[in-house]
Coordinates of C-alpha atoms in Angstrom, one line a residue:
M88 CA 97.8 -10.6 255.7
T89 CA 94.6 -12.0 254.2
A90 CA 94.3 -11.7 250.5
V91 CA 91.2 -12.2 248.4
P92 CA 91.8 -14.7 245.6
Q93 CA 90.2 -14.6 242.2
S94 CA 89.3 -10.9 242.2
F95 CA 88.6 -9.0 239.0
L96 CA 88.1 -5.6 237.6
H97 CA 85.3 -5.3 234.8
V98 CA 86.3 -2.1 233.0
V99 CA 83.5 -0.4 230.8
E100 CA 84.9 2.4 228.7
P101 CA 82.6 4.2 226.2
A102 CA 85.6 5.0 223.9
V103 CA 87.0 1.5 223.5
G104 CA 84.5 -0.9 225.0
E105 CA 84.8 -3.5 227.7
S106 CA 87.7 -5.5 229.2
I107 CA 88.5 -7.6 232.3
V108 CA 91.6 -7.4 234.5
R109 CA 92.5 -10.1 237.0
L110 CA 93.9 -8.8 240.2
V111 CA 96.9 -10.7 241.6
P112 CA 97.4 -10.4 245.3
G113 CA 100.6 -8.4 246.1
N114 CA 100.6 -6.6 242.7
R115 CA 99.7 -2.8 242.5
V116 CA 97.4 -1.9 239.6
T117 CA 97.5 1.8 238.4
L118 CA 94.9 3.6 236.4
G119 CA 95.2 6.7 234.2
R120 CA 95.8 8.1 230.8
A121 CA 99.6 7.4 230.5
P122 CA 100.6 4.4 228.7
S123 CA 102.7 3.3 231.6
N124 CA 99.5 2.5 233.6
D125 CA 98.3 -1.1 234.1
I126 CA 94.8 0.1 232.9
I127 CA 94.9 2.9 230.4
L128 CA 91.9 5.2 230.4
H129 CA 90.8 7.1 227.3
D130 CA 88.8 9.8 229.0
E131 CA 89.9 13.4 229.1
R132 CA 88.6 13.7 232.8
A133 CA 91.2 11.1 233.9
S134 CA 94.7 12.2 235.1
R135 CA 97.8 10.8 233.8
V136 CA 98.2 8.6 236.8
H137 CA 94.8 8.8 238.4
A138 CA 94.3 6.1 240.9
E139 CA 95.6 2.8 242.1
I140 CA 94.2 -0.5 243.5
V141 CA 96.3 -2.4 246.0
S142 CA 95.8 -5.4 248.3
G143 CA 95.4 -4.5 252.0
P144 CA 95.2 -6.6 255.2
D145 CA 91.4 -7.2 254.6
G146 CA 91.2 -7.1 251.0
W147 CA 91.5 -4.7 248.0
L148 CA 91.7 -0.9 248.3
V149 CA 91.3 1.9 245.9
H150 CA 93.6 5.1 246.3
D151 CA 93.1 8.3 244.6
L152 CA 96.3 9.7 243.6
Q153 CA 95.5 13.4 243.9
S154 CA 93.6 13.3 240.6
R155 CA 92.3 16.5 239.0
N156 CA 88.6 15.3 238.8
G157 CA 88.6 12.8 241.6
T158 CA 87.5 9.1 241.8
T159 CA 84.2 7.7 243.1
V160 CA 83.0 4.4 244.5
N161 CA 79.3 3.9 244.0
G162 CA 78.9 7.6 243.4
T163 CA 80.8 8.7 246.5
A164 CA 84.0 10.6 246.2
V165 CA 87.2 8.7 247.5
V166 CA 89.1 11.0 249.8
S167 CA 92.3 9.1 250.2
E168 CA 91.5 5.3 250.0
R169 CA 88.4 3.2 250.1
P170 CA 88.1 -0.6 250.7
L171 CA 86.3 -2.6 247.9
A172 CA 83.6 -5.1 248.2
A173 CA 82.2 -7.3 245.6
G174 CA 79.7 -5.3 243.4
D175 CA 81.5 -1.9 244.1
V176 CA 81.7 0.3 241.0
I177 CA 84.6 2.8 240.6
G178 CA 83.8 5.8 238.6
I179 CA 86.6 7.8 236.8
G180 CA 85.0 10.2 234.4
L181 CA 82.8 8.2 232.1
V182 CA 84.7 5.0 232.9
Q183 CA 83.0 2.5 235.1
I184 CA 85.1 -0.2 236.8
A185 CA 83.3 -3.0 238.6
F186 CA 84.9 -4.8 241.3
T187 CA 84.0 -8.7 241.6
D188 CA 85.1 -11.7 243.6
G189 CA 85.0 -15.3 242.5
E190 CA 84.4 -16.0 238.8
P191 CA 85.0 -13.4 236.0
P192 CA 81.9 -11.5 235.1
T193 CA 80.0 -12.9 232.2
G194 CA 78.2 -11.0 229.3
A195 CA 80.9 -8.6 228.9
G196 CA 81.6 -7.7 225.3
Q197 CA 85.3 -8.8 225.6
S198 CA 85.0 -11.2 228.5
L199 CA 85.7 -14.8 228.4
G200 CA 84.8 -17.2 231.2
P201 CA 86.1 -20.7 232.0
S202 CA 82.8 -22.1 230.8
D203 CA 83.0 -20.7 227.4
T204 CA 83.6 -22.9 224.5
I205 CA 86.9 -22.5 222.8
A206 CA 87.4 -23.6 219.1
G207 CA 89.0 -27.0 219.1
D208 CA 87.8 -27.9 222.6
V209 CA 91.4 -27.8 224.0
P210 CA 91.9 -29.6 227.3
G211 CA 93.0 -27.3 230.2
D212 CA 91.4 -24.2 228.6
A213 CA 89.6 -23.1 231.8
E214 CA 92.7 -23.3 234.0
W215 CA 94.7 -21.3 231.4
I216 CA 92.0 -18.7 231.0
A217 CA 91.7 -18.2 234.8
S218 CA 95.2 -17.3 234.7
I219 CA 94.8 -14.3 232.6
T220 CA 95.6 -11.0 234.3
H221 CA 95.3 -8.5 231.6
R222 CA 93.5 -8.2 228.2
R223 CA 93.8 -5.7 225.4
S224 CA 91.8 -5.4 222.2
R225 CA 93.8 -2.7 220.6
S226 CA 97.4 -1.5 221.2
R227 CA 97.4 2.0 222.5
L228 CA 101.3 2.4 222.2
L229 CA 101.6 4.1 218.8
E230 CA 98.5 6.3 219.5
T231 CA 100.2 8.1 222.5
I232 CA 103.8 7.7 221.7
S233 CA 104.3 11.4 220.7
E234 CA 103.1 12.6 224.1
S235 CA 104.7 9.9 226.2
A236 CA 108.0 9.2 224.5
G237 CA 109.7 12.3 226.2
T238 CA 108.8 11.2 229.8
A239 CA 108.8 7.4 229.5
P240 CA 112.0 6.0 228.4
R241 CA 110.4 2.6 227.7
V242 CA 108.1 4.2 225.1
G243 CA 111.1 5.8 223.4
R244 CA 112.8 2.4 223.1
A245 CA 109.7 0.8 222.0
A246 CA 109.4 3.5 219.2
A247 CA 113.1 2.8 218.1
D248 CA 112.5 -0.9 218.1
L249 CA 109.2 -0.6 216.0
C250 CA 110.9 1.7 213.6
R251 CA 113.7 -0.8 212.9
L252 CA 111.2 -3.6 212.6
A253 CA 109.1 -1.6 210.0
F254 CA 112.2 -1.2 207.8
A255 CA 113.2 -4.9 208.2
L256 CA 109.7 -6.1 207.4
A257 CA 109.5 -4.1 204.3
A258 CA 112.7 -5.7 202.9
A259 CA 111.5 -9.3 203.7
D260 CA 110.2 -11.3 200.8
D261 CA 108.5 -14.3 202.4
A262 CA 106.1 -15.1 205.2
R263 CA 108.5 -17.2 207.2
G264 CA 111.2 -14.4 207.1
I265 CA 108.6 -11.8 208.1
A266 CA 107.4 -13.9 211.1
R267 CA 111.0 -14.6 212.2
L268 CA 111.8 -10.8 212.3
A269 CA 108.6 -10.1 214.2
V270 CA 109.2 -12.7 216.9
D271 CA 112.9 -11.7 217.3
S272 CA 111.9 -8.1 217.7
A273 CA 109.2 -9.0 220.2
L274 CA 111.8 -11.0 222.3
Q275 CA 114.2 -8.1 222.2
G276 CA 111.7 -5.6 223.4
T277 CA 110.3 -7.7 226.3
A278 CA 111.5 -9.9 229.1
A279 CA 110.4 -13.1 227.2
T280 CA 112.9 -15.7 226.3
R281 CA 110.9 -17.9 224.0
G282 CA 108.4 -17.1 221.3
I283 CA 106.4 -18.6 218.4
V284 CA 104.2 -17.3 215.6
L285 CA 101.2 -19.4 214.4
L286 CA 99.8 -18.6 211.0
P287 CA 97.5 -20.4 208.5
A288 CA 99.0 -22.0 205.4
R289 CA 97.2 -19.5 203.1
L290 CA 96.6 -15.9 204.0
G291 CA 94.1 -13.6 202.4
D292 CA 91.6 -16.4 201.6
A293 CA 88.3 -14.6 201.3
A294 CA 86.4 -17.8 201.7
L295 CA 87.6 -18.0 205.3
D296 CA 85.5 -15.7 207.4
R297 CA 87.2 -16.8 210.7
T298 CA 90.3 -18.6 211.6
T299 CA 90.4 -21.2 214.1
V300 CA 93.1 -22.9 216.1
D301 CA 93.0 -26.0 213.8
M302 CA 93.9 -23.8 210.7
V303 CA 97.2 -22.3 212.1
A304 CA 100.6 -24.0 212.4
P305 CA 104.1 -22.9 213.5
T306 CA 105.7 -20.5 211.0
A307 CA 108.6 -19.2 213.0
S308 CA 109.9 -19.7 216.6
T309 CA 112.8 -18.9 218.8
P310 CA 114.3 -21.3 219.6
D311 CA 113.7 -23.3 216.5
P312 CA 112.4 -25.9 216.5
W313 CA 109.9 -24.9 219.3
P314 CA 110.3 -27.0 222.4
G315 CA 107.3 -28.7 223.9
T316 CA 103.7 -28.6 222.7
I317 CA 102.1 -25.8 220.7
P318 CA 100.1 -23.4 222.9
R319 CA 96.7 -24.3 221.6
A320 CA 94.7 -22.9 224.5
A321 CA 96.3 -19.5 224.2
A322 CA 95.9 -19.4 220.4
A323 CA 92.3 -20.6 220.6
T324 CA 91.4 -17.9 223.2
V325 CA 93.1 -15.1 221.1
L326 CA 91.6 -16.1 217.9
L327 CA 88.1 -16.4 219.4
T328 CA 88.2 -13.1 221.3
D329 CA 90.5 -11.0 219.1
E330 CA 92.2 -9.9 222.3
A331 CA 95.8 -9.9 223.4
V332 CA 96.2 -11.5 226.9
L333 CA 98.8 -11.5 229.7
A334 CA 98.6 -14.6 231.9
C335 CA 100.3 -16.4 234.6
G336 CA 100.5 -20.1 233.9
E337 CA 102.8 -23.0 232.9
S338 CA 105.6 -23.0 230.5
V339 CA 105.7 -25.3 227.5
L340 CA 108.8 -26.8 229.4
G341 CA 107.0 -27.1 232.7
G342 CA 107.0 -24.8 235.6
A343 CA 105.6 -21.4 236.2
A344 CA 105.8 -18.7 233.4
T345 CA 104.3 -15.6 232.4
T346 CA 103.0 -15.7 228.9
I347 CA 101.9 -13.0 226.3
A348 CA 99.5 -14.0 223.5
A349 CA 98.5 -11.4 220.9
P350 CA 96.4 -11.6 217.6
I351 CA 98.0 -11.0 214.1
R352 CA 95.4 -9.3 212.1
S353 CA 94.9 -9.4 208.3
R354 CA 92.4 -7.0 206.9
G355 CA 90.8 -6.3 210.4
R356 CA 90.4 -9.9 211.4
P357 CA 92.6 -12.2 213.5
V358 CA 94.3 -14.8 211.4
G359 CA 97.3 -15.8 213.6
V360 CA 98.9 -15.6 217.0
M361 CA 102.2 -14.5 218.5
H362 CA 102.9 -16.4 221.8
L363 CA 105.7 -15.5 224.0
E364 CA 106.9 -17.0 227.3
V365 CA 108.9 -15.4 230.3
E366 CA 110.8 -17.7 232.4
A367 CA 110.2 -18.2 236.1
G368 CA 111.8 -15.3 237.9
G369 CA 111.1 -12.9 235.2
A370 CA 108.1 -10.6 235.0
A371 CA 106.0 -9.3 232.0
T372 CA 104.1 -6.1 232.4
P373 CA 101.2 -4.5 230.5
D374 CA 103.7 -2.4 228.7
D375 CA 105.1 -5.6 227.3
L376 CA 101.7 -6.6 226.2
E377 CA 101.3 -3.2 224.5
F378 CA 104.6 -3.6 222.7
V379 CA 103.9 -7.1 221.5
M380 CA 100.4 -6.0 220.2
A381 CA 102.2 -3.2 218.2
V382 CA 104.7 -5.8 216.8
C383 CA 101.8 -8.0 215.8
D384 CA 99.9 -5.1 214.1
A385 CA 103.2 -4.4 212.1
L386 CA 103.4 -8.0 211.2
G387 CA 99.8 -8.2 210.1
V388 CA 100.4 -5.1 207.8
A389 CA 103.6 -6.7 206.4
L390 CA 101.8 -10.0 205.7
D391 CA 99.1 -8.0 203.9
N392 CA 101.6 -6.2 201.8
L393 CA 103.4 -9.3 201.0
A394 CA 100.1 -11.0 199.9
A395 CA 99.4 -7.9 197.7
R396 CA 102.8 -7.9 196.2
E397 CA 102.4 -11.6 195.3
V398 CA 99.0 -11.0 193.7
L399 CA 100.4 -8.1 191.9
S400 CA 103.4 -10.1 190.7
T401 CA 101.1 -12.8 189.5
R402 CA 99.0 -10.3 187.6
L403 CA 102.0 -8.7 186.1
A404 CA 103.3 -12.0 184.8
T405 CA 99.9 -12.8 183.4
A406 CA 99.7 -9.4 181.9
A407 CA 103.1 -9.8 180.4
D408 CA 102.3 -13.1 178.8
E409 CA 99.0 -11.7 177.5
N410 CA 100.8 -8.8 175.9
E411 CA 103.3 -11.0 174.3
R412 CA 100.5 -13.0 172.9
L413 CA 98.6 -10.0 171.7
R414 CA 101.9 -8.5 170.3
R415 CA 102.4 -11.8 168.4
R416 CA 99.0 -11.6 167.0
L417 CA 99.1 -7.9 166.3
G418 CA 102.4 -8.5 164.5
E419 CA 100.5 -11.2 162.3
E420 CA 97.6 -8.8 161.6
T421 CA 99.9 -5.9 160.8
H422 CA 102.1 -8.0 158.4
M423 CA 101.8 -6.7 154.9
V424 CA 101.3 -9.5 152.5
G425 CA 101.8 -9.4 148.9
A426 CA 104.5 -9.0 146.1
S427 CA 103.0 -6.7 143.6
P428 CA 105.1 -3.8 142.4
A429 CA 102.6 -1.4 143.9
L430 CA 103.0 -2.9 147.4
Q431 CA 106.7 -3.1 147.2
G432 CA 106.8 0.7 146.3
I433 CA 104.6 1.4 149.4
L434 CA 106.9 -0.6 151.6
G435 CA 109.9 1.4 150.4
Q436 CA 108.2 4.6 151.1
M437 CA 107.2 3.4 154.5
Q438 CA 110.8 2.4 155.4
R439 CA 112.1 5.9 154.3
V440 CA 109.5 7.9 156.0
A441 CA 109.4 5.9 159.4
T442 CA 112.9 7.2 160.4
T443 CA 111.7 10.7 160.1
K444 CA 109.2 12.9 162.1
A445 CA 107.4 14.0 159.0
T446 CA 103.6 13.9 158.9
V447 CA 102.2 11.4 156.6
L448 CA 99.0 11.5 154.5
V449 CA 97.7 8.0 153.5
R450 CA 95.2 8.0 150.7
G451 CA 93.1 5.1 149.4
E452 CA 89.6 3.6 149.3
S453 CA 88.0 2.3 152.3
G454 CA 89.3 -1.1 153.3
A455 CA 92.5 -0.8 151.3
G456 CA 94.7 -1.1 154.5
K457 CA 95.4 2.6 155.4
E458 CA 95.4 1.9 159.1
L459 CA 97.8 -1.1 158.6
I460 CA 100.2 1.2 156.8
A461 CA 100.0 3.7 159.7
R462 CA 100.7 1.1 162.3
A463 CA 103.6 -0.3 160.3
I464 CA 105.0 3.2 160.1
H465 CA 104.7 3.5 163.9
D466 CA 106.3 0.1 164.6
S467 CA 109.2 0.8 162.4
S468 CA 109.8 4.4 163.9
D469 CA 111.8 5.4 167.1
R470 CA 108.3 5.9 168.6
S471 CA 107.4 2.1 168.6
S472 CA 107.7 2.0 172.3
G473 CA 105.1 4.7 172.7
P474 CA 101.2 4.6 172.1
F475 CA 99.6 4.1 168.9
V476 CA 96.2 5.8 168.9
C477 CA 93.5 5.8 166.3
L478 CA 90.5 8.1 165.8
N479 CA 87.8 8.1 163.0
C480 CA 86.9 11.8 162.4
A481 CA 83.8 10.8 160.5
A482 CA 82.2 8.9 163.4
L483 CA 81.7 11.9 165.8
S484 CA 79.9 15.3 165.7
E485 CA 82.0 18.5 165.8
T486 CA 81.6 18.9 169.6
L487 CA 82.5 15.3 170.3
L488 CA 85.3 15.2 167.9
E489 CA 86.9 18.2 169.5
S490 CA 86.5 16.6 173.0
E491 CA 87.9 13.3 171.8
L492 CA 90.9 15.1 170.2
F493 CA 91.9 17.6 172.9
G494 CA 90.0 16.4 176.0
H495 CA 87.9 18.3 178.3
E496 CA 87.5 19.6 181.8
K497 CA 84.9 18.6 184.4
G498 CA 81.7 20.6 183.7
A499 CA 82.9 21.8 180.3
F500 CA 79.5 20.8 178.9
T501 CA 76.4 18.7 179.9
G502 CA 77.6 15.2 180.8
A503 CA 81.2 16.1 181.4
T504 CA 81.3 14.6 185.0
E505 CA 85.2 14.4 185.0
R506 CA 88.3 15.5 183.4
K507 CA 89.1 13.5 180.2
I508 CA 92.5 13.6 178.3
G509 CA 92.2 13.7 174.6
K510 CA 93.7 11.6 171.9
F511 CA 96.6 14.0 171.4
E512 CA 97.6 13.6 175.1
A513 CA 97.0 9.9 175.0
A514 CA 99.4 9.5 172.0
H515 CA 102.2 11.7 173.7
R516 CA 105.6 10.4 172.4
G517 CA 103.7 8.1 170.1
T518 CA 101.6 8.1 167.0
L519 CA 98.1 9.5 166.4
M520 CA 96.4 8.0 163.3
L521 CA 93.4 10.3 162.2
D522 CA 91.2 8.4 159.7
E523 CA 88.7 10.3 157.4
I524 CA 90.6 13.4 158.0
G525 CA 88.6 15.0 155.3
E526 CA 85.3 14.9 157.4
M527 CA 86.9 17.3 159.9
S528 CA 84.8 20.6 160.4
P529 CA 86.5 23.8 159.6
A530 CA 86.5 25.1 163.3
I531 CA 88.4 22.0 164.5
Q532 CA 90.7 22.1 161.4
A533 CA 92.1 25.5 162.6
K534 CA 92.8 24.2 166.1
F535 CA 94.2 21.0 164.7
L536 CA 96.6 22.9 162.4
R537 CA 98.0 24.8 165.4
V538 CA 98.9 21.6 167.2
L539 CA 100.4 20.2 164.1
E540 CA 102.6 23.4 164.0
G541 CA 103.9 22.4 167.5
H542 CA 101.7 25.0 169.5
P543 CA 100.3 23.9 172.9
F544 CA 96.5 23.5 173.2
E545 CA 93.7 23.8 175.8
R546 CA 91.2 21.2 176.7
V547 CA 87.6 22.1 176.0
G548 CA 86.4 24.3 179.1
G549 CA 89.9 24.6 180.4
S550 CA 92.6 27.2 180.6
G551 CA 95.7 25.2 181.0
R552 CA 98.1 24.8 178.1
V553 CA 99.0 21.3 177.1
Q554 CA 102.1 20.6 175.1
V555 CA 102.4 17.1 173.4
D556 CA 105.0 15.4 171.2
V557 CA 103.0 13.4 168.7
R558 CA 103.5 12.2 165.2
V559 CA 100.3 12.5 163.1
V560 CA 99.5 10.0 160.2
A561 CA 96.3 11.1 158.5
A562 CA 94.1 9.0 156.2
T563 CA 91.3 9.7 153.8
N564 CA 89.4 8.3 150.9
R565 CA 88.1 11.8 149.8
D566 CA 89.4 13.9 147.0
L567 CA 91.0 16.6 149.2
E568 CA 91.8 18.9 146.2
R569 CA 88.3 19.2 145.3
A570 CA 87.4 19.8 149.1
V571 CA 90.0 22.5 149.2
A572 CA 88.5 24.2 146.0
A573 CA 85.1 23.9 147.3
G574 CA 86.2 25.6 150.6
D575 CA 85.4 22.6 152.8
F576 CA 89.0 21.9 153.7
R577 CA 91.8 24.3 154.7
R578 CA 94.3 25.1 152.2
D579 CA 97.1 25.5 154.7
L580 CA 96.0 22.3 156.6
Y581 CA 96.2 20.5 153.3
F582 CA 99.7 21.4 152.6
R583 CA 100.7 20.8 156.2
L584 CA 99.3 17.2 155.9
K585 CA 100.7 16.6 152.6
V586 CA 104.4 16.4 153.6
V587 CA 104.7 12.8 152.6
E588 CA 101.8 11.2 150.7
I589 CA 101.4 7.5 150.3
I590 CA 98.9 6.3 147.7
V591 CA 97.2 2.9 148.5
P592 CA 96.0 1.5 145.3
P593 CA 92.8 -0.6 145.6
L594 CA 93.0 -4.4 145.6
R595 CA 91.7 -4.7 142.0
R596 CA 94.6 -2.8 140.7
R597 CA 97.1 -5.1 142.3
P598 CA 95.6 -8.6 141.3
E599 CA 99.1 -10.3 142.2
D600 CA 98.4 -9.7 145.9
I601 CA 94.8 -11.5 145.9
E602 CA 96.0 -15.1 146.1
P603 CA 98.7 -14.5 148.9
L604 CA 96.4 -12.4 150.9
A605 CA 93.6 -15.2 150.5
A606 CA 96.1 -17.9 151.7
H607 CA 97.2 -15.7 154.6
F608 CA 93.6 -15.2 155.8
L609 CA 92.7 -18.9 155.2
S610 CA 95.7 -20.0 157.4
R611 CA 94.9 -17.5 160.1
F612 CA 91.2 -18.3 160.4
A613 CA 91.7 -22.1 160.1
A614 CA 94.0 -21.9 163.1
E615 CA 91.6 -19.8 165.0
T616 CA 88.6 -22.1 164.4
G617 CA 90.6 -25.4 164.4
R618 CA 89.5 -26.3 160.9
K619 CA 91.7 -28.4 158.7
L620 CA 91.7 -26.8 155.2
R621 CA 94.3 -27.2 152.6
G622 CA 93.5 -24.3 150.3
F623 CA 91.3 -23.2 147.4
T624 CA 90.0 -24.9 144.3
P625 CA 91.5 -23.5 141.0
E626 CA 87.9 -22.2 140.2
A627 CA 87.7 -20.4 143.6
I628 CA 91.2 -18.7 142.9
E629 CA 90.1 -17.7 139.3
A630 CA 86.8 -16.2 140.7
M631 CA 88.8 -14.1 143.3
Q632 CA 91.2 -12.9 140.6
V633 CA 88.6 -11.7 138.3
Y634 CA 86.4 -10.2 141.0
H635 CA 86.5 -6.4 141.3
W636 CA 86.6 -6.3 145.1
P637 CA 84.7 -3.0 145.8
G638 CA 85.4 -3.5 149.7
N639 CA 89.2 -4.2 149.0
I640 CA 91.2 -6.1 151.6
R641 CA 88.6 -5.8 154.2
E642 CA 86.1 -7.5 152.0
L643 CA 88.5 -10.2 151.0
R644 CA 89.2 -10.9 154.8
N645 CA 85.5 -11.2 155.5
V646 CA 84.9 -13.4 152.4
I647 CA 87.6 -16.0 153.6
E648 CA 86.4 -15.9 157.2
R649 CA 83.0 -16.8 156.3
A650 CA 84.2 -19.5 153.8
V651 CA 86.3 -21.0 156.5
V652 CA 83.4 -21.2 159.0
L653 CA 81.1 -22.6 156.6
S654 CA 83.2 -24.8 154.3
Q655 CA 82.6 -28.6 154.6
D656 CA 85.5 -29.7 152.4
E657 CA 89.2 -29.5 152.7
L658 CA 89.3 -27.1 149.8
I659 CA 87.2 -24.0 149.6
D660 CA 85.2 -23.8 146.3
V661 CA 83.8 -20.9 144.3
H662 CA 80.2 -21.4 145.6
E663 CA 81.5 -21.0 149.2
L664 CA 82.8 -17.4 148.3
S665 CA 80.2 -14.8 149.0
L666 CA 81.1 -12.1 146.4
S667 CA 78.8 -9.1 146.0
H668 CA 77.5 -7.3 143.1
L669 CA 78.2 -3.7 144.3
A670 CA 79.6 -1.2 142.0
V671 CA 83.3 -0.3 142.1
P672 CA 83.9 3.1 143.9
G673 CA 86.1 5.7 142.5
D674 CA 89.8 5.6 143.1
T675 CA 91.1 8.5 145.3
D676 CA 94.3 8.5 143.2
N677 CA 92.6 8.0 139.9
P678 CA 89.7 10.4 139.0
A679 CA 89.2 8.8 135.8
A680 CA 87.9 5.6 137.5
L681 CA 84.8 7.6 138.6
R682 CA 83.5 6.8 135.2
L683 CA 81.3 3.5 135.5
G684 CA 79.8 1.2 133.0
P685 CA 80.4 1.2 129.1
F686 CA 81.2 4.3 127.2
V687 CA 78.3 6.1 125.7
P688 CA 79.2 8.8 123.1
V689 CA 77.4 12.2 123.8
S690 CA 78.1 15.7 122.7
I691 CA 80.3 18.1 124.6
E692 CA 77.3 20.3 125.4
E693 CA 75.4 17.2 126.9
M694 CA 78.6 16.4 128.8
E695 CA 78.8 19.8 130.1
R696 CA 75.3 19.8 131.3
R697 CA 75.6 16.5 133.1
H698 CA 78.7 17.5 134.9
V699 CA 77.4 20.9 135.9
L700 CA 74.2 19.3 137.3
A701 CA 76.3 16.6 139.1
T702 CA 78.6 19.2 140.6
L703 CA 75.7 21.3 141.8
E704 CA 74.0 18.2 143.4
A705 CA 77.3 17.3 145.1
V706 CA 77.5 20.6 146.9
G707 CA 73.9 20.5 148.0
G708 CA 72.6 23.0 145.5
N709 CA 75.0 25.8 146.6
K710 CA 75.5 27.7 143.4
T711 CA 78.5 29.8 144.7
K712 CA 80.5 26.7 145.6
A713 CA 79.5 24.9 142.3
A714 CA 80.7 28.0 140.3
T715 CA 84.0 28.0 142.2
I716 CA 84.6 24.3 141.6
L717 CA 83.6 24.7 138.0
G718 CA 85.9 27.7 137.6
I719 CA 83.2 30.0 136.2
E720 CA 81.3 33.1 137.4
R721 CA 78.1 32.7 139.4
S722 CA 76.3 34.6 136.8
T723 CA 77.5 32.3 134.0
L724 CA 76.3 29.3 136.0
D725 CA 72.8 31.1 136.4
R726 CA 72.7 31.6 132.6
K727 CA 73.5 27.9 131.9
L728 CA 70.9 26.6 134.2
A729 CA 68.3 28.9 132.8
K730 CA 69.2 27.8 129.4
W731 CA 68.8 24.1 130.2
A732 CA 65.6 24.7 132.1
R733 CA 64.0 26.0 128.8
V734 CA 65.1 23.0 126.9

């Protein structure tokens, strides 16, 4: 019997691309949709076992295996069998299979001829490449496993092996262990007796657009250590073509052997190779090639997951370290400095109220440290592990404030492109600090009061009810009693907020705290800027003690920061303190402090006139509001204004 050497099939499949299959004399090659075929066709017109190609006395023959849609050669239907000559094209549906003799066809999308250059220029490449009998670019095993597992026992076993491998890979925590599990699974599922996994030292390096044979090294092997030389020719071919190959060549230990080499892919590109060898006397089939490719795909996913876990672990460690540094810094910033009786009284109140769920109202001038007190209450409470959320009610319009407090649904208003949770939801099981609570509009006050009473609320534009567990600490520098009398602030909300009231006196009323606070800020800013400063001159301390500090602690902080940055000596002097000449604002807790300047004696009638006109101006000329605040009838106010107008 005369056999034709070096015959090839050039398979062109629209669904998956091109591949080349080497025909070995004496072997039978089947074609069809079933995964048990040597050439798997992805065309609905192909039968499960459609045709076969066998070697005959005078060459190769193609047999149609009673397929549903038939087989053609050069457009002519094959009745039973048909001899093949070089250049013949077998047609099965849309699949075109060209039969050639001699050298493999060139120019095919997935072909590789002996004259092609392999990365690393490994000697003997051409001989090894010529021994390739099957190529695959993608494993079809898992794609058709559901329809073929019942009829093909091999597929069912492969599914079980791959399932066990997936669980084992998920539990592995290093690349070497993952590679070891994969190569052992590949050996158990095939006829191979030896196997090695080649991987680069660093996976996931975005700078490496392509992995070459020089970049990979043995990661795991059976036996260990790997006998003989590293299969560089196989690795180079697989990395260059991104194809798995089945070849008949020489073993690393010498002698004939069947080898399987498959790419290990990371993020869609080949980064490593698994190489298996079947000893002489054994045989590897295209099914083995499919199984090894599936194992390599699972290995690639496991390596990607491992790299992602390592990146995540590094980021978590970095975040934990950053959180610890921020926590220490926040602790320094929230540390209350001072020894005045007023501050000690506030600390005592805070300690008693922190262990309760009571709503707290903090009152004091701007910059006196109201937010600091709110945060200290949160940190000392059983909600310290929850969020601490702040919102300034005076910084937003009524519509935006409602959205910030309660959230909104997508499309609730112009610009609401997605759902947003409000501050109440963000502060669930924590503390919500509302600054400038006196600036809240009456409409929002009503909704806010219901939430304080424990009722659920709805997001703006939504209908779902949201229930939260939030402790509220409110702060204001306004005279809420006067706002209630004027009708600007709800009376019921006022009493609901004023469960526990903490009055924060301005810095000028606790001069004992000025020097300790200044020293605290000096130490902090000197450490941040790297300046070596020893303190203040006696003149600077005296100037700070007699200064009225209209901006309170916030102003003191800014003054010290500026002095630290600009000071040229080890001691900060008085001329380096930028003290303003602003008037002192009125104390929220001391209405008598509203009186500024030296006392000027005037008559009671004149004082009444000034007071009435000032009240009228404060309410924007609204006589009804002014009369309510003054405690007189509207007609009485009109008479007084008319009288003063005639004078």
